[in-house]
Coordinates of N, CA, C and O in Angstrom, one line a residue:
M272 N 5.7 -0.2 30.6 CA 5.4 0.8 29.5 C 4.1 0.4 28.8 O 3.9 -0.8 28.4
N273 N 3.2 1.4 28.7 CA 1.9 1.0 28.0 C 2.1 1.1 26.5 O 3.1 1.5 26.0
E274 N 1.0 0.8 25.8 CA 1.0 0.7 24.4 C 1.3 2.0 23.7 O 2.0 2.1 22.7
I275 N 0.7 3.1 24.2 CA 1.0 4.4 23.6 C 2.4 4.8 23.8 O 3.0 5.3 22.8
E276 N 3.0 4.5 24.9 CA 4.5 4.8 25.1 C 5.3 4.0 24.2 O 6.3 4.5 23.6
L277 N 5.0 2.7 24.0 CA 5.7 1.8 23.1 C 5.7 2.4 21.7 O 6.7 2.5 21.0
I278 N 4.5 2.7 21.2 CA 4.3 3.2 19.8 C 5.0 4.5 19.6 O 5.6 4.8 18.6
A279 N 5.1 5.4 20.7 CA 5.8 6.7 20.5 C 7.3 6.5 20.3 O 7.9 7.3 19.7
R280 N 7.8 5.3 20.8 CA 9.2 5.1 20.7 C 9.6 4.1 19.5 O 10.7 3.8 19.3
A281 N 8.6 3.7 18.8 CA 8.8 2.7 17.7 C 9.7 3.3 16.6 O 9.6 4.5 16.3
I282 N 10.6 2.4 16.1 CA 11.5 2.8 15.0 C 11.2 1.9 13.8 O 11.2 0.7 14.0
A283 N 11.0 2.5 12.7 CA 10.7 1.7 11.4 C 12.0 1.0 11.1 O 13.1 1.5 11.1
T284 N 11.9 -0.3 10.8 CA 13.0 -1.2 10.7 C 12.8 -2.1 9.5 O 11.7 -2.7 9.3
V285 N 13.8 -2.2 8.6 CA 13.7 -3.1 7.4 C 13.9 -4.5 7.8 O 14.7 -4.9 8.6
K286 N 13.1 -5.4 7.2 CA 13.2 -6.9 7.3 C 13.1 -7.5 5.9 O 12.5 -6.9 5.0
S287 N 13.6 -8.7 5.8 CA 13.5 -9.4 4.5 C 12.2 -10.2 4.5 O 11.8 -10.7 5.6
T288 N 11.6 -10.3 3.3 CA 10.5 -11.3 3.2 C 11.0 -12.4 2.3 O 10.2 -13.3 1.9
E289 N 12.3 -12.5 1.9 CA 12.8 -13.5 1.0 C 12.5 -14.9 1.5 O 12.3 -15.8 0.7
D290 N 12.7 -15.2 2.8 CA 12.6 -16.5 3.4 C 11.2 -16.8 4.0 O 10.9 -17.9 4.5
R291 N 10.3 -15.8 4.0 CA 9.1 -16.0 4.8 C 8.2 -17.1 4.3 O 7.5 -17.7 5.1
A292 N 8.1 -17.3 3.0 CA 7.2 -18.3 2.5 C 7.6 -19.7 3.0 O 6.8 -20.5 3.4
A293 N 8.9 -20.0 3.0 CA 9.4 -21.3 3.5 C 9.1 -21.4 5.0 O 8.7 -22.5 5.5
E294 N 9.3 -20.3 5.7 CA 9.1 -20.3 7.2 C 7.6 -20.6 7.5 O 7.3 -21.3 8.4
A295 N 6.7 -20.0 6.7 CA 5.3 -20.1 6.9 C 4.8 -21.5 6.8 O 3.9 -22.0 7.5
D296 N 5.4 -22.3 5.8 CA 5.0 -23.7 5.6 C 5.4 -24.5 6.8 O 4.8 -25.5 7.1
E297 N 6.5 -24.1 7.5 CA 7.0 -25.0 8.6 C 6.5 -24.5 10.0 O 6.6 -25.2 11.0
A298 N 6.0 -23.3 10.1 CA 5.7 -22.7 11.4 C 4.2 -22.8 11.8 O 3.4 -22.9 10.9
I299 N 4.0 -22.8 13.1 CA 2.6 -22.6 13.6 C 2.4 -21.1 13.6 O 3.1 -20.3 14.1
V300 N 1.3 -20.7 12.9 CA 1.1 -19.3 12.7 C 0.2 -18.7 13.8 O -0.9 -19.2 14.1
P301 N 0.7 -17.7 14.6 CA 0.0 -17.1 15.7 C -1.2 -16.3 15.1 O -1.2 -16.0 13.9
S302 N -2.1 -15.9 16.0 CA -3.2 -15.1 15.6 C -2.7 -13.7 15.1 O -1.6 -13.3 15.5
H303 N -3.5 -13.0 14.3 CA -3.2 -11.7 13.8 C -2.8 -10.7 14.9 O -1.9 -9.9 14.7
D304 N -3.5 -10.8 16.0 CA -3.2 -9.9 17.1 C -1.8 -10.1 17.7 O -1.2 -9.1 18.3
N305 N -1.2 -11.3 17.6 CA 0.0 -11.6 18.2 C 1.2 -11.6 17.3 O 2.2 -12.3 17.6
V306 N 1.1 -11.0 16.2 CA 2.2 -10.9 15.2 C 2.6 -9.4 15.1 O 1.8 -8.5 15.3
P307 N 3.9 -9.2 14.7 CA 4.3 -7.8 14.5 C 3.6 -7.2 13.4 O 3.2 -7.8 12.4
V308 N 3.4 -5.9 13.5 CA 2.8 -5.1 12.4 C 3.9 -5.1 11.3 O 5.1 -4.9 11.5
L309 N 3.4 -5.4 10.1 CA 4.3 -5.6 8.9 C 3.7 -4.9 7.7 O 2.6 -5.0 7.4
G310 N 4.6 -4.1 7.0 CA 4.3 -3.5 5.8 C 5.2 -4.1 4.7 O 6.4 -4.0 4.8
N311 N 4.6 -4.7 3.7 CA 5.4 -5.4 2.6 C 5.6 -4.5 1.4 O 4.6 -4.0 0.9
F312 N 6.8 -4.3 1.0 CA 7.1 -3.4 -0.2 C 7.0 -4.2 -1.5 O 7.1 -3.6 -2.6
G313 N 7.0 -5.5 -1.5 CA 6.9 -6.3 -2.7 C 8.2 -6.4 -3.4 O 8.2 -6.9 -4.6
N314 N 9.3 -6.1 -2.8 CA 10.6 -6.2 -3.5 C 11.6 -7.1 -2.6 O 12.8 -7.0 -2.8
G315 N 11.0 -7.9 -1.8 CA 11.8 -8.7 -0.9 C 12.1 -8.1 0.4 O 12.7 -8.7 1.3
L316 N 11.6 -6.8 0.6 CA 11.8 -6.1 1.9 C 10.4 -5.7 2.5 O 9.4 -5.5 1.8
A317 N 10.4 -5.6 3.8 CA 9.2 -5.2 4.5 C 9.7 -4.3 5.6 O 10.9 -4.2 5.9
V318 N 8.7 -3.6 6.2 CA 9.0 -2.8 7.4 C 8.3 -3.3 8.6 O 7.1 -3.7 8.5
V319 N 9.0 -3.4 9.7 CA 8.4 -3.7 11.0 C 8.8 -2.6 11.9 O 9.6 -1.7 11.5
Y320 N 8.3 -2.6 13.1 CA 8.5 -1.5 14.0 C 9.0 -2.0 15.4 O 8.4 -2.9 16.0
L321 N 10.2 -1.5 15.8 CA 10.9 -2.0 17.0 C 11.0 -0.9 18.0 O 11.1 0.3 17.6
V322 N 11.0 -1.3 19.2 CA 11.3 -0.4 20.3 C 12.6 -0.8 21.0 O 12.8 -2.0 21.3
D323 N 13.6 0.1 21.0 CA 14.9 -0.2 21.7 C 14.7 0.0 23.2 O 14.6 1.1 23.6
E324 N 14.7 -1.1 23.9 CA 14.6 -1.1 25.3 C 15.9 -1.2 26.1 O 15.9 -1.6 27.2
G325 N 17.0 -0.9 25.4 CA 18.3 -0.9 26.0 C 18.9 -2.3 25.9 O 19.9 -2.5 25.2
D326 N 18.4 -3.3 26.6 CA 19.0 -4.6 26.5 C 18.3 -5.5 25.5 O 18.7 -6.7 25.3
K327 N 17.2 -5.1 24.9 CA 16.5 -5.9 23.8 C 15.7 -4.9 22.9 O 15.4 -3.8 23.3
L328 N 15.4 -5.5 21.7 CA 14.5 -4.8 20.8 C 13.2 -5.6 20.8 O 13.2 -6.8 20.7
T329 N 12.1 -4.8 20.9 CA 10.8 -5.4 21.0 C 9.9 -5.0 19.8 O 9.9 -3.8 19.5
Y330 N 9.3 -5.9 19.2 CA 8.4 -5.7 18.0 C 7.1 -5.0 18.5 O 6.5 -5.5 19.5
I331 N 6.6 -4.1 17.7 CA 5.2 -3.6 18.0 C 4.3 -4.6 17.3 O 4.4 -4.9 16.1
Q332 N 3.3 -5.1 18.0 CA 2.4 -6.1 17.5 C 1.0 -5.5 17.3 O 0.7 -4.5 17.8
N333 N 0.3 -6.2 16.4 CA -1.1 -5.7 16.1 C -1.9 -5.4 17.3 O -2.7 -4.4 17.3
R334 N -1.9 -6.2 18.3 CA -2.7 -6.0 19.5 C -2.4 -4.7 20.2 O -3.3 -4.0 20.7
E335 N -1.2 -4.2 20.1 CA -0.8 -3.0 20.7 C -1.3 -1.8 19.9 O -1.7 -0.8 20.5
L336 N -1.4 -1.9 18.6 CA -2.1 -0.9 17.8 C -3.5 -0.7 18.2 O -4.0 0.4 18.4
V337 N -4.2 -1.8 18.3 CA -5.6 -1.8 18.7 C -5.8 -1.2 20.1 O -6.6 -0.3 20.3
A338 N -5.0 -1.6 21.0 CA -5.1 -1.1 22.4 C -4.9 0.4 22.5 O -5.5 1.1 23.3
A339 N -4.0 0.9 21.6 CA -3.6 2.3 21.7 C -4.5 3.1 20.8 O -4.5 4.4 20.8
G340 N -5.3 2.5 19.9 CA -6.2 3.2 19.0 C -5.4 3.9 17.9 O -5.8 5.0 17.4
V341 N -4.4 3.2 17.5 CA -3.5 3.8 16.5 C -3.6 3.0 15.2 O -3.7 1.8 15.2
T342 N -3.6 3.7 14.0 CA -3.6 3.0 12.7 C -2.2 2.6 12.3 O -1.2 3.2 12.7
P343 N -2.1 1.6 11.4 CA -0.8 1.3 10.8 C -0.1 2.5 10.2 O 1.1 2.6 10.3
A344 N -0.9 3.4 9.5 CA -0.3 4.5 8.9 C 0.3 5.5 9.9 O 1.3 6.1 9.7
D345 N -0.4 5.7 11.1 CA 0.1 6.5 12.1 C 1.4 5.9 12.7 O 2.3 6.6 13.0
L346 N 1.4 4.6 12.9 CA 2.6 3.9 13.4 C 3.7 4.1 12.4 O 4.9 4.4 12.8
H347 N 3.5 4.0 11.1 CA 4.5 4.1 10.1 C 5.1 5.5 10.2 O 6.3 5.7 10.2
Q348 N 4.2 6.5 10.3 CA 4.7 7.9 10.3 C 5.6 8.1 11.5 O 6.7 8.7 11.5
R349 N 5.2 7.6 12.7 CA 6.0 7.8 13.9 C 7.3 7.0 13.8 O 8.3 7.5 14.2
G350 N 7.2 5.8 13.3 CA 8.4 5.0 13.2 C 9.4 5.6 12.2 O 10.7 5.6 12.5
M351 N 9.0 6.2 11.1 CA 9.9 6.9 10.2 C 10.5 8.1 10.8 O 11.7 8.4 10.6
M352 N 9.7 8.9 11.5 CA 10.2 10.1 12.2 C 11.3 9.7 13.2 O 12.3 10.3 13.3
N353 N 11.0 8.6 14.0 CA 12.0 8.2 15.0 C 13.3 7.7 14.3 O 14.4 8.0 14.8
L354 N 13.2 7.0 13.2 CA 14.4 6.6 12.4 C 15.1 7.8 11.9 O 16.4 7.9 12.0
A355 N 14.4 8.7 11.3 CA 15.1 10.0 10.8 C 15.8 10.7 11.9 O 16.9 11.2 11.7
N356 N 15.1 10.8 13.1 CA 15.8 11.5 14.2 C 17.0 10.8 14.6 O 18.0 11.4 14.9
K357 N 17.0 9.5 14.7 CA 18.1 8.7 15.1 C 19.3 8.9 14.1 O 20.4 9.2 14.4
A358 N 18.9 9.0 12.8 CA 19.9 9.2 11.7 C 20.5 10.6 11.8 O 21.7 10.8 11.7
S359 N 19.7 11.6 12.1 CA 20.2 13.0 12.1 C 21.1 13.2 13.3 O 21.9 14.1 13.3
N360 N 21.0 12.3 14.3 CA 21.8 12.5 15.5 C 23.1 11.6 15.6 O 23.8 11.7 16.5
G361 N 23.3 10.8 14.6 CA 24.5 9.9 14.7 C 25.0 9.3 13.4 O 25.9 8.4 13.5
L362 N 24.4 9.6 12.3 CA 24.8 9.0 11.0 C 26.2 9.4 10.6 O 26.5 10.6 10.7
R363 N 27.0 8.4 10.2 CA 28.4 8.7 9.7 C 28.5 8.0 8.4 O 28.0 6.9 8.2
L364 N 29.3 8.6 7.5 CA 29.6 8.1 6.2 C 31.0 7.6 6.2 O 31.9 8.4 6.6
M365 N 31.3 6.4 5.7 CA 32.6 5.9 5.6 C 32.9 5.5 4.1 O 32.1 4.8 3.5
E366 N 33.9 6.0 3.6 CA 34.3 5.8 2.2 C 35.4 4.8 2.1 O 36.4 4.8 2.8
N367 N 35.2 3.8 1.1 CA 36.3 2.8 0.9 C 36.3 2.5 -0.6 O 35.6 1.6 -1.1
G368 N 37.1 3.3 -1.3 CA 37.1 3.1 -2.8 C 35.8 3.5 -3.4 O 35.3 4.6 -3.3
D369 N 35.3 2.5 -4.2 CA 34.0 2.7 -4.9 C 32.8 2.5 -4.0 O 31.7 2.7 -4.5
V370 N 33.0 2.0 -2.8 CA 31.9 1.7 -1.9 C 31.9 2.6 -0.7 O 32.9 3.0 -0.2
H371 N 30.7 3.0 -0.3 CA 30.5 3.9 0.8 C 29.6 3.1 1.8 O 28.6 2.4 1.4
A372 N 29.9 3.2 3.1 CA 29.0 2.6 4.1 C 28.5 3.7 5.0 O 29.1 4.7 5.2
L373 N 27.3 3.4 5.6 CA 26.7 4.2 6.5 C 26.7 3.6 7.9 O 26.4 2.4 8.0
L374 N 27.2 4.3 8.9 CA 27.3 3.8 10.2 C 26.3 4.5 11.1 O 26.2 5.8 11.0
L375 N 25.6 3.8 12.0 CA 24.6 4.5 12.9 C 24.8 4.0 14.3 O 25.5 4.6 15.1
D376 N 24.2 2.9 14.7 CA 24.2 2.4 16.1 C 24.4 0.9 16.2 O 24.3 0.4 17.4
G377 N 24.6 0.2 15.2 CA 24.7 -1.3 15.3 C 23.4 -2.0 15.2 O 23.5 -3.3 15.3
H378 N 22.3 -1.4 15.1 CA 21.0 -2.0 15.0 C 20.2 -1.6 13.8 O 19.4 -2.4 13.3
F379 N 20.3 -0.4 13.4 CA 19.4 0.2 12.4 C 20.0 0.7 11.1 O 19.4 1.4 10.4
E380 N 21.3 0.3 10.9 CA 21.9 0.7 9.6 C 21.1 0.3 8.4 O 20.9 1.1 7.5
A381 N 20.8 -1.0 8.3 CA 20.0 -1.4 7.1 C 18.7 -0.7 6.9 O 18.3 -0.4 5.8
S382 N 18.1 -0.3 8.0 CA 16.8 0.5 7.9 C 17.0 1.8 7.3 O 16.0 2.4 6.9
L383 N 18.2 2.3 7.2 CA 18.4 3.6 6.5 C 17.9 3.6 5.1 O 17.6 4.7 4.5
I384 N 17.7 2.5 4.5 CA 17.2 2.4 3.2 C 15.8 3.0 3.1 O 15.3 3.4 2.0
L385 N 15.1 3.0 4.2 CA 13.7 3.5 4.3 C 13.6 5.1 4.2 O 12.5 5.6 3.9
L386 N 14.7 5.8 4.4 CA 14.7 7.2 4.5 C 14.9 7.8 3.1 O 16.0 8.1 2.7
D387 N 13.8 8.1 2.4 CA 13.9 8.7 1.0 C 14.7 9.9 0.9 O 15.5 10.1 0.0
D388 N 14.6 10.9 1.9 CA 15.3 12.1 1.8 C 16.8 11.9 1.9 O 17.6 12.7 1.3
L389 N 17.2 10.9 2.6 CA 18.6 10.6 2.8 C 19.2 10.3 1.4 O 20.3 10.8 1.0
W390 N 18.5 9.5 0.6 CA 19.0 9.0 -0.7 C 18.8 10.1 -1.8 O 19.7 10.3 -2.6
D391 N 17.6 10.7 -1.7 CA 17.3 11.6 -2.8 C 18.0 13.0 -2.7 O 18.2 13.7 -3.6
D392 N 18.4 13.3 -1.4 CA 19.0 14.6 -1.2 C 20.4 14.5 -0.6 O 21.4 14.8 -1.3
A393 N 20.5 14.1 0.6 CA 21.8 14.2 1.3 C 22.9 13.4 0.7 O 24.1 13.8 0.7
L394 N 22.6 12.2 0.1 CA 23.6 11.3 -0.4 C 23.7 11.4 -2.0 O 24.6 10.7 -2.6
A395 N 22.8 12.1 -2.6 CA 22.7 12.1 -4.1 C 24.1 12.4 -4.8 O 24.3 11.7 -5.8
S396 N 24.9 13.2 -4.2 CA 26.2 13.6 -4.9 C 27.1 12.4 -4.9 O 28.1 12.4 -5.7
Y397 N 26.9 11.4 -4.0 CA 27.9 10.2 -4.0 C 27.6 9.2 -5.1 O 28.4 8.3 -5.3
A398 N 26.4 9.3 -5.7 CA 26.0 8.4 -6.7 C 25.2 9.1 -7.8 O 24.0 9.0 -7.9
P399 N 25.9 9.9 -8.7 CA 25.3 10.7 -9.7 C 24.5 9.9 -10.7 O 23.5 10.4 -11.3
N400 N 24.8 8.6 -10.8 CA 24.1 7.7 -11.8 C 23.1 6.8 -11.1 O 22.6 5.9 -11.7
G401 N 22.8 7.1 -9.9 CA 21.9 6.3 -9.1 C 22.6 5.4 -8.1 O 23.8 5.2 -8.2
F402 N 21.8 4.8 -7.2 CA 22.4 4.0 -6.1 C 22.2 2.5 -6.4 O 21.1 2.1 -6.8
I403 N 23.2 1.7 -6.0 CA 23.1 0.3 -5.8 C 23.4 0.1 -4.3 O 24.5 0.6 -3.9
V404 N 22.5 -0.6 -3.6 CA 22.7 -0.7 -2.2 C 22.7 -2.2 -1.8 O 21.9 -3.0 -2.3
A405 N 23.5 -2.5 -0.8 CA 23.5 -3.8 -0.1 C 23.2 -3.6 1.3 O 23.7 -2.7 2.0
L406 N 22.3 -4.5 1.8 CA 21.9 -4.5 3.2 C 21.9 -6.0 3.7 O 20.8 -6.5 4.0
P407 N 23.0 -6.6 3.8 CA 23.0 -8.0 4.2 C 22.7 -8.3 5.6 O 22.2 -9.4 5.9
A408 N 22.9 -7.4 6.5 CA 22.6 -7.6 8.0 C 22.0 -6.3 8.5 O 22.2 -5.2 7.9
R409 N 21.4 -6.4 9.7 CA 20.7 -5.2 10.2 C 21.7 -4.1 10.5 O 21.3 -2.9 10.5
D410 N 23.0 -4.4 10.8 CA 24.0 -3.4 11.1 C 24.9 -3.0 10.0 O 25.9 -2.4 10.2
V411 N 24.5 -3.4 8.7 CA 25.3 -3.1 7.6 C 24.5 -2.5 6.4 O 23.5 -3.2 6.0
I412 N 24.9 -1.4 5.9 CA 24.4 -0.9 4.7 C 25.5 -0.2 3.9 O 26.3 0.6 4.5
A413 N 25.7 -0.6 2.7 CA 26.7 0.0 1.8 C 26.1 0.3 0.5 O 25.2 -0.4 0.0
F414 N 26.8 1.2 -0.2 CA 26.2 1.6 -1.6 C 27.4 2.0 -2.5 O 28.5 2.3 -2.1
C415 N 27.0 2.0 -3.8 CA 28.0 2.5 -4.8 C 27.1 3.2 -5.9 O 25.9 3.0 -5.9
D416 N 27.8 3.8 -6.8 CA 27.2 4.4 -8.0 C 26.7 3.2 -8.9 O 27.4 2.2 -9.0
A417 N 25.5 3.4 -9.5 CA 24.9 2.4 -10.3 C 25.8 2.0 -11.5 O 25.7 0.9 -12.0
K418 N 26.7 2.8 -11.9 CA 27.6 2.5 -13.1 C 29.0 2.0 -12.6 O 29.8 1.9 -13.5
S419 N 29.2 1.8 -11.4 CA 30.5 1.4 -10.9 C 30.5 -0.2 -10.8 O 30.0 -0.8 -9.9
E420 N 31.1 -0.8 -11.9 CA 31.2 -2.2 -11.9 C 32.0 -2.7 -10.7 O 31.7 -3.8 -10.1
A421 N 33.1 -2.0 -10.4 CA 34.0 -2.4 -9.3 C 33.2 -2.3 -8.0 O 33.3 -3.2 -7.1
G422 N 32.4 -1.3 -7.8 CA 31.6 -1.1 -6.6 C 30.6 -2.2 -6.4 O 30.4 -2.8 -5.3
I423 N 29.9 -2.5 -7.5 CA 28.9 -3.6 -7.5 C 29.5 -4.9 -7.1 O 29.0 -5.7 -6.3
A424 N 30.7 -5.2 -7.7 CA 31.4 -6.4 -7.4 C 31.8 -6.5 -5.9 O 31.7 -7.5 -5.2
Q425 N 32.3 -5.3 -5.4 CA 32.6 -5.2 -3.9 C 31.4 -5.4 -3.1 O 31.5 -6.1 -2.0
L426 N 30.2 -4.9 -3.5 CA 29.0 -5.1 -2.7 C 28.6 -6.6 -2.7 O 28.3 -7.1 -1.6
H427 N 28.7 -7.3 -3.8 CA 28.4 -8.7 -3.9 C 29.4 -9.5 -3.0 O 28.9 -10.4 -2.2
D428 N 30.6 -9.2 -3.0 CA 31.6 -9.8 -2.1 C 31.3 -9.6 -0.7 O 31.3 -10.6 0.2
M429 N 30.9 -8.4 -0.3 CA 30.6 -8.1 1.1 C 29.4 -8.9 1.5 O 29.3 -9.4 2.6
V430 N 28.3 -8.9 0.7 CA 27.1 -9.7 1.0 C 27.5 -11.1 1.2 O 27.0 -11.8 2.2
N431 N 28.3 -11.7 0.4 CA 28.7 -13.1 0.5 C 29.4 -13.4 1.8 O 29.2 -14.4 2.5
R432 N 30.3 -12.5 2.2 CA 31.1 -12.6 3.4 C 30.2 -12.5 4.7 O 30.3 -13.3 5.6
I433 N 29.3 -11.6 4.6 CA 28.4 -11.3 5.8 C 27.4 -12.4 6.0 O 27.1 -12.9 7.1
T434 N 26.8 -12.8 4.9 CA 25.7 -13.8 5.0 C 26.3 -15.2 5.4 O 25.6 -16.0 6.0
A435 N 27.6 -15.4 5.1 CA 28.2 -16.7 5.5 C 28.2 -16.8 7.1 O 28.2 -17.8 7.6
K436 N 28.3 -15.6 7.7 CA 28.4 -15.6 9.2 C 27.0 -15.8 9.8 O 26.8 -16.3 10.9
G437 N 25.9 -15.3 9.1 CA 24.6 -15.5 9.5 C 24.0 -14.8 10.8 O 23.1 -15.3 11.4
D438 N 24.5 -13.6 11.1 CA 24.0 -12.9 12.2 C 23.1 -11.7 11.9 O 23.5 -10.8 11.2
H439 N 21.8 -11.8 12.3 CA 20.8 -10.7 12.0 C 20.7 -10.4 10.6 O 20.8 -9.2 10.2
L440 N 20.6 -11.4 9.7 CA 20.6 -11.1 8.3 C 19.4 -10.4 7.8 O 18.3 -10.6 8.3
V441 N 19.5 -9.6 6.7 CA 18.4 -9.0 6.1 C 18.2 -9.5 4.7 O 17.2 -10.1 4.4
S442 N 19.1 -9.2 3.8 CA 18.9 -9.6 2.4 C 20.3 -9.9 1.7 O 21.3 -9.3 1.9
Q443 N 20.2 -11.0 0.9 CA 21.4 -11.3 0.0 C 21.3 -10.5 -1.3 O 22.3 -10.6 -2.1
S444 N 20.2 -9.9 -1.6 CA 20.0 -9.1 -2.8 C 20.7 -7.7 -2.8 O 20.9 -7.2 -1.7
L445 N 21.0 -7.2 -3.9 CA 21.3 -5.8 -4.1 C 20.0 -5.1 -4.6 O 19.2 -5.7 -5.2
Y446 N 19.9 -3.8 -4.2 CA 18.8 -3.0 -4.6 C 19.2 -1.8 -5.3 O 20.3 -1.2 -5.0
Q447 N 18.4 -1.4 -6.3 CA 18.7 -0.2 -7.1 C 17.6 0.8 -6.9 O 16.4 0.4 -6.9
R448 N 17.9 2.1 -6.7 CA 16.9 3.1 -6.5 C 16.6 3.7 -7.9 O 17.5 4.2 -8.6
Q449 N 15.3 3.6 -8.3 CA 14.8 4.2 -9.5 C 13.5 4.8 -9.3 O 12.6 4.2 -8.7
A450 N 13.4 6.1 -9.7 CA 12.1 6.8 -9.6 C 11.6 6.8 -8.2 O 10.4 6.7 -7.9
G451 N 12.5 7.0 -7.2 CA 12.1 7.1 -5.8 C 11.7 5.8 -5.1 O 11.1 5.8 -4.0
A452 N 12.0 4.7 -5.7 CA 11.7 3.4 -5.1 C 12.9 2.4 -5.3 O 13.7 2.6 -6.2
W453 N 12.9 1.5 -4.4 CA 14.0 0.5 -4.4 C 13.5 -0.8 -5.2 O 12.4 -1.3 -4.9
H454 N 14.3 -1.3 -6.1 CA 14.0 -2.5 -6.9 C 15.1 -3.5 -6.7 O 16.3 -3.1 -6.8
R455 N 14.7 -4.7 -6.4 CA 15.7 -5.8 -6.2 C 16.3 -6.1 -7.5 O 15.6 -6.3 -8.6
L456 N 17.6 -6.2 -7.6 CA 18.4 -6.6 -8.8 C 18.4 -8.1 -8.9 O 18.6 -8.8 -7.9
S457 N 18.3 -8.5 -10.1 CA 18.4 -10.0 -10.3 C 19.9 -10.3 -10.3 O 20.7 -9.5 -10.6
A458 N 20.2 -11.5 -9.8 CA 21.6 -11.9 -9.5 C 22.3 -12.1 -10.8 O 21.9 -12.2 -11.9

């Protein structure tokens, strides 16, 4: 598969930046060309771009952007469109008391936080006072209404249970949607 084909299939994916400073101190840093394209939101989350190759997920790296003549903005637009298409073809909502979970494909659930239209339009009626969201692992995203103390407690419990297992973790933080942006809540 050439670079243009890879980029055409890229899916915007959420990643944590919470541990990156500690990792950078301990790691040998590869050249800019050999690292994944990364957009940092400044709230503990970043976006990277993955291609689902069936048996593995592959990062889009900076060198592939250069080889394809594609800008990071163009990659982001394509990745968001591919994520939205994936969501429109398989997203399911599961309700459990004060908490709601979104189910997709086992890889990109947490990345659904990137889809503004999903939160601002399609799901708005489920959280009339705003959203509190947990995305502890790549295959888990759950939310509750911002004024639901029971829901927030359930989200904290869920995060603690999932992070104890340590598989494909994203964030131990909860996030609140305000004015069209996600803000990390202090513990």
